[in-house]
Amino acid sequence: MGGRGKGSSRIALYQALQGTFCVIGFVLSCVAYLIESWKQQQPEYEALCDVNSWISCSAVLTSQYSRGFGLVGPLLGEDSPLNLPNSLMGVVFYSLQFALGLTHNVRAHRALWYLALCSAACSLYLAGLLVFVLHDLCIICCSMYAVNFGLLFFSFATYRHFHALSAKKSM
């Protein structure tokens, strides 16, 4: 019984941290969207995270890669309804992650794990664009990448726990 309680408290901690990371990611995505919007409306706007010519959130967040991951526009057109700002996709992603994380369902946690895998892959892709294409550093973007890898860890840990529980119940 003692080991089981310890495992349950660890999962509760993982779920709390997962929720916290979702809130942080949500806030960062909202800030990124605001910076992008303000910079487009007022080209002279300078964000606090615009430190110098190679550390500039607004330069990255207004680049061609800040909408539809830089892929949707060339494929479907810049006016496509699917060519959304990456930051808005982040708002939806973190909200979905938070909502699914509240459940105690193995399928929901499997979906969380798959979504976290996709977000980690997108983070690697976008980080590669930052370094190799844009030659820039975005503090907000890198913070979101860290959040995504944290979510990857926590979603895997909680999925393993709920998967093991469902396997025990089916025996």
mmCIF file of C-alpha atoms in Angstrom:
data_model
loop_
_atom_site.group_PDB
_atom_site.id
_atom_site.type_symbol
_atom_site.label_atom_id
_atom_site.label_comp_id
_atom_site.label_asym_id
_atom_site.label_seq_id
_atom_site.Cartn_x
_atom_site.Cartn_y
_atom_site.Cartn_z
ATOM 1 C CA MET A 1 0.000 0.000 0.000
ATOM 2 C CA GLY A 2 2.851 2.410 0.842
ATOM 3 C CA GLY A 3 4.457 2.058 -2.628
ATOM 4 C CA ARG A 4 1.112 2.571 -4.267
ATOM 5 C CA GLY A 5 0.493 5.801 -2.334
ATOM 6 C CA LYS A 6 3.976 7.018 -3.233
ATOM 7 C CA GLY A 7 3.318 6.328 -6.921
ATOM 8 C CA SER A 8 -0.030 8.114 -6.732
ATOM 9 C CA SER A 9 1.543 11.159 -5.115
ATOM 10 C CA ARG A 10 4.247 11.193 -7.797
ATOM 11 C CA ILE A 11 1.607 11.111 -10.533
ATOM 12 C CA ALA A 12 -0.324 13.879 -8.779
ATOM 13 C CA LEU A 13 2.897 15.919 -8.765
ATOM 14 C CA TYR A 14 3.481 15.170 -12.463
ATOM 15 C CA GLN A 15 -0.070 16.207 -13.294
ATOM 16 C CA ALA A 16 0.293 19.421 -11.283
ATOM 17 C CA LEU A 17 3.568 20.220 -13.041
ATOM 18 C CA GLN A 18 2.016 19.359 -16.394
ATOM 19 C CA GLY A 19 -0.827 21.783 -15.663
ATOM 20 C CA THR A 20 1.653 24.441 -14.568
ATOM 21 C CA PHE A 21 3.658 24.006 -17.772
ATOM 22 C CA CYS A 22 0.425 24.317 -19.778
ATOM 23 C CA VAL A 23 -0.408 27.602 -18.044
ATOM 24 C CA ILE A 24 3.120 28.902 -18.674
ATOM 25 C CA GLY A 25 2.932 27.848 -22.335
ATOM 26 C CA PHE A 26 -0.498 29.458 -22.668
ATOM 27 C CA VAL A 27 0.777 32.760 -21.238
ATOM 28 C CA LEU A 28 3.910 32.685 -23.429
ATOM 29 C CA SER A 29 1.755 32.020 -26.506
ATOM 30 C CA CYS A 30 -0.510 34.957 -25.628
ATOM 31 C CA VAL A 31 2.511 37.231 -25.154
ATOM 32 C CA ALA A 32 3.959 36.047 -28.477
ATOM 33 C CA TYR A 33 0.658 36.801 -30.206
ATOM 34 C CA LEU A 34 0.526 40.273 -28.668
ATOM 35 C CA ILE A 35 4.097 41.057 -29.730
ATOM 36 C CA GLU A 36 3.358 39.865 -33.269
ATOM 37 C CA SER A 37 0.144 41.908 -33.441
ATOM 38 C CA TRP A 38 1.665 45.068 -31.991
ATOM 39 C CA LYS A 39 4.720 44.842 -34.265
ATOM 40 C CA GLN A 40 2.515 44.456 -37.345
ATOM 41 C CA GLN A 41 0.349 47.431 -36.315
ATOM 42 C CA GLN A 42 3.271 49.611 -35.209
ATOM 43 C CA PRO A 43 6.510 48.746 -37.050
ATOM 44 C CA GLU A 44 8.500 50.950 -34.648
ATOM 45 C CA TYR A 45 7.320 48.873 -31.643
ATOM 46 C CA GLU A 46 10.197 47.310 -29.721
ATOM 47 C CA ALA A 47 9.428 44.410 -27.401
ATOM 48 C CA LEU A 48 11.258 43.949 -24.099
ATOM 49 C CA CYS A 49 12.726 40.738 -25.479
ATOM 50 C CA ASP A 50 14.326 42.608 -28.399
ATOM 51 C CA VAL A 51 17.797 42.779 -26.875
ATOM 52 C CA ASN A 52 19.912 43.364 -29.984
ATOM 53 C CA SER A 53 20.046 42.518 -33.685
ATOM 54 C CA TRP A 54 20.372 38.750 -33.114
ATOM 55 C CA ILE A 55 18.226 38.385 -29.977
ATOM 56 C CA SER A 56 14.878 39.685 -31.160
ATOM 57 C CA CYS A 57 11.495 38.152 -30.440
ATOM 58 C CA SER A 58 9.647 40.575 -32.708
ATOM 59 C CA ALA A 59 11.915 39.769 -35.677
ATOM 60 C CA VAL A 60 11.165 36.062 -35.273
ATOM 61 C CA LEU A 61 7.481 36.491 -34.443
ATOM 62 C CA THR A 62 6.876 38.557 -37.579
ATOM 63 C CA SER A 63 8.919 36.337 -39.903
ATOM 64 C CA GLN A 64 7.343 34.178 -42.595
ATOM 65 C CA TYR A 65 7.821 31.175 -40.290
ATOM 66 C CA SER A 66 5.608 32.617 -37.551
ATOM 67 C CA ARG A 67 2.432 31.627 -39.384
ATOM 68 C CA GLY A 68 1.537 28.061 -40.262
ATOM 69 C CA PHE A 69 5.088 27.044 -39.325
ATOM 70 C CA GLY A 70 6.231 28.649 -42.564
ATOM 71 C CA LEU A 71 4.687 25.739 -44.452
ATOM 72 C CA VAL A 72 0.976 26.474 -44.818
ATOM 73 C CA GLY A 73 1.366 29.799 -46.660
ATOM 74 C CA PRO A 74 3.542 28.446 -49.500
ATOM 75 C CA LEU A 75 1.390 25.319 -49.831
ATOM 76 C CA LEU A 76 -2.153 26.669 -49.422
ATOM 77 C CA GLY A 77 -1.664 30.404 -49.833
ATOM 78 C CA GLU A 78 -0.985 33.200 -47.385
ATOM 79 C CA ASP A 79 -4.737 33.931 -47.137
ATOM 80 C CA SER A 80 -5.645 30.349 -46.236
ATOM 81 C CA PRO A 81 -7.719 30.059 -43.046
ATOM 82 C CA LEU A 82 -5.227 27.396 -41.942
ATOM 83 C CA ASN A 83 -2.318 29.854 -42.099
ATOM 84 C CA LEU A 84 -2.756 30.867 -38.463
ATOM 85 C CA PRO A 85 -0.094 32.452 -36.286
ATOM 86 C CA ASN A 86 1.948 29.766 -34.519
ATOM 87 C CA SER A 87 1.216 31.568 -31.263
ATOM 88 C CA LEU A 88 -2.545 31.026 -31.681
ATOM 89 C CA MET A 89 -1.925 27.355 -32.384
ATOM 90 C CA GLY A 90 0.039 27.355 -29.125
ATOM 91 C CA VAL A 91 -2.915 28.828 -27.235
ATOM 92 C CA VAL A 92 -5.146 26.010 -28.545
ATOM 93 C CA PHE A 93 -2.485 23.362 -27.916
ATOM 94 C CA TYR A 94 -1.807 24.364 -24.301
ATOM 95 C CA SER A 95 -5.537 24.679 -23.574
ATOM 96 C CA LEU A 96 -6.151 21.190 -24.961
ATOM 97 C CA GLN A 97 -3.188 19.780 -23.041
ATOM 98 C CA PHE A 98 -4.490 21.356 -19.831
ATOM 99 C CA ALA A 99 -8.040 20.041 -20.319
ATOM 100 C CA LEU A 100 -6.937 16.511 -21.214
ATOM 101 C CA GLY A 101 -4.494 16.509 -18.305
ATOM 102 C CA LEU A 102 -7.405 16.860 -15.880
ATOM 103 C CA THR A 103 -8.820 13.486 -16.899
ATOM 104 C CA HIS A 104 -8.004 10.079 -15.474
ATOM 105 C CA ASN A 105 -8.525 8.262 -18.746
ATOM 106 C CA VAL A 106 -5.787 6.234 -20.418
ATOM 107 C CA ARG A 107 -6.950 7.303 -23.907
ATOM 108 C CA ALA A 108 -6.788 10.971 -22.986
ATOM 109 C CA HIS A 109 -3.279 10.502 -21.624
ATOM 110 C CA ARG A 110 -2.249 8.618 -24.746
ATOM 111 C CA ALA A 111 -3.511 11.600 -26.767
ATOM 112 C CA LEU A 112 -1.528 13.924 -24.467
ATOM 113 C CA TRP A 113 1.601 11.871 -25.110
ATOM 114 C CA TYR A 114 1.101 11.975 -28.897
ATOM 115 C CA LEU A 115 0.348 15.713 -28.835
ATOM 116 C CA ALA A 116 3.466 16.306 -26.741
ATOM 117 C CA LEU A 117 5.527 14.295 -29.232
ATOM 118 C CA CYS A 118 4.190 16.459 -32.060
ATOM 119 C CA SER A 119 4.921 19.658 -30.141
ATOM 120 C CA ALA A 120 8.477 18.491 -29.409
ATOM 121 C CA ALA A 121 8.998 17.732 -33.111
ATOM 122 C CA CYS A 122 7.615 21.172 -34.031
ATOM 123 C CA SER A 123 9.901 22.745 -31.432
ATOM 124 C CA LEU A 124 12.937 21.054 -32.970
ATOM 125 C CA TYR A 125 11.863 22.224 -36.434
ATOM 126 C CA LEU A 126 11.298 25.806 -35.276
ATOM 127 C CA ALA A 127 14.547 25.844 -33.272
ATOM 128 C CA GLY A 128 16.353 24.721 -36.413
ATOM 129 C CA LEU A 129 14.776 27.600 -38.315
ATOM 130 C CA LEU A 130 15.893 30.023 -35.595
ATOM 131 C CA VAL A 131 19.488 28.872 -35.745
ATOM 132 C CA PHE A 132 20.058 27.949 -39.378
ATOM 133 C CA VAL A 133 17.632 30.131 -41.345
ATOM 134 C CA LEU A 134 16.782 33.217 -39.310
ATOM 135 C CA HIS A 135 20.117 33.384 -37.425
ATOM 136 C CA ASP A 136 18.204 34.867 -34.537
ATOM 137 C CA LEU A 137 17.262 34.027 -30.967
ATOM 138 C CA CYS A 138 13.756 34.449 -29.594
ATOM 139 C CA ILE A 139 13.629 34.235 -25.802
ATOM 140 C CA ILE A 140 9.874 33.592 -25.774
ATOM 141 C CA CYS A 141 10.150 30.909 -28.454
ATOM 142 C CA CYS A 142 12.982 29.101 -26.663
ATOM 143 C CA SER A 143 10.983 29.242 -23.439
ATOM 144 C CA MET A 144 8.056 27.581 -25.221
ATOM 145 C CA TYR A 145 10.396 24.892 -26.580
ATOM 146 C CA ALA A 146 11.506 24.164 -22.994
ATOM 147 C CA VAL A 147 7.854 24.005 -21.898
ATOM 148 C CA ASN A 148 7.106 21.576 -24.735
ATOM 149 C CA PHE A 149 9.920 19.235 -23.708
ATOM 150 C CA GLY A 150 8.740 19.423 -20.093
ATOM 151 C CA LEU A 151 5.253 18.467 -21.274
ATOM 152 C CA LEU A 152 6.773 15.586 -23.231
ATOM 153 C CA PHE A 153 8.342 14.206 -20.054
ATOM 154 C CA PHE A 154 5.287 14.694 -17.839
ATOM 155 C CA SER A 155 2.807 13.384 -20.412
ATOM 156 C CA PHE A 156 4.886 10.242 -20.907
ATOM 157 C CA ALA A 157 5.126 9.671 -17.150
ATOM 158 C CA THR A 158 1.394 10.093 -16.599
ATOM 159 C CA TYR A 159 0.521 7.999 -19.665
ATOM 160 C CA ARG A 160 2.713 5.147 -18.367
ATOM 161 C CA HIS A 161 0.974 5.346 -14.988
ATOM 162 C CA PHE A 162 -2.567 5.305 -16.412
ATOM 163 C CA HIS A 163 -1.641 2.602 -18.931
ATOM 164 C CA ALA A 164 -0.302 0.403 -16.110
ATOM 165 C CA LEU A 165 -3.452 1.034 -14.064
ATOM 166 C CA SER A 166 -5.724 0.072 -16.969
ATOM 167 C CA ALA A 167 -3.660 -3.087 -17.578
ATOM 168 C CA LYS A 168 -4.053 -4.068 -13.893
ATOM 169 C CA LYS A 169 -7.826 -3.450 -14.045
ATOM 170 C CA SER A 170 -8.232 -5.626 -17.130
ATOM 171 C CA MET A 171 -6.509 -8.584 -15.422
#
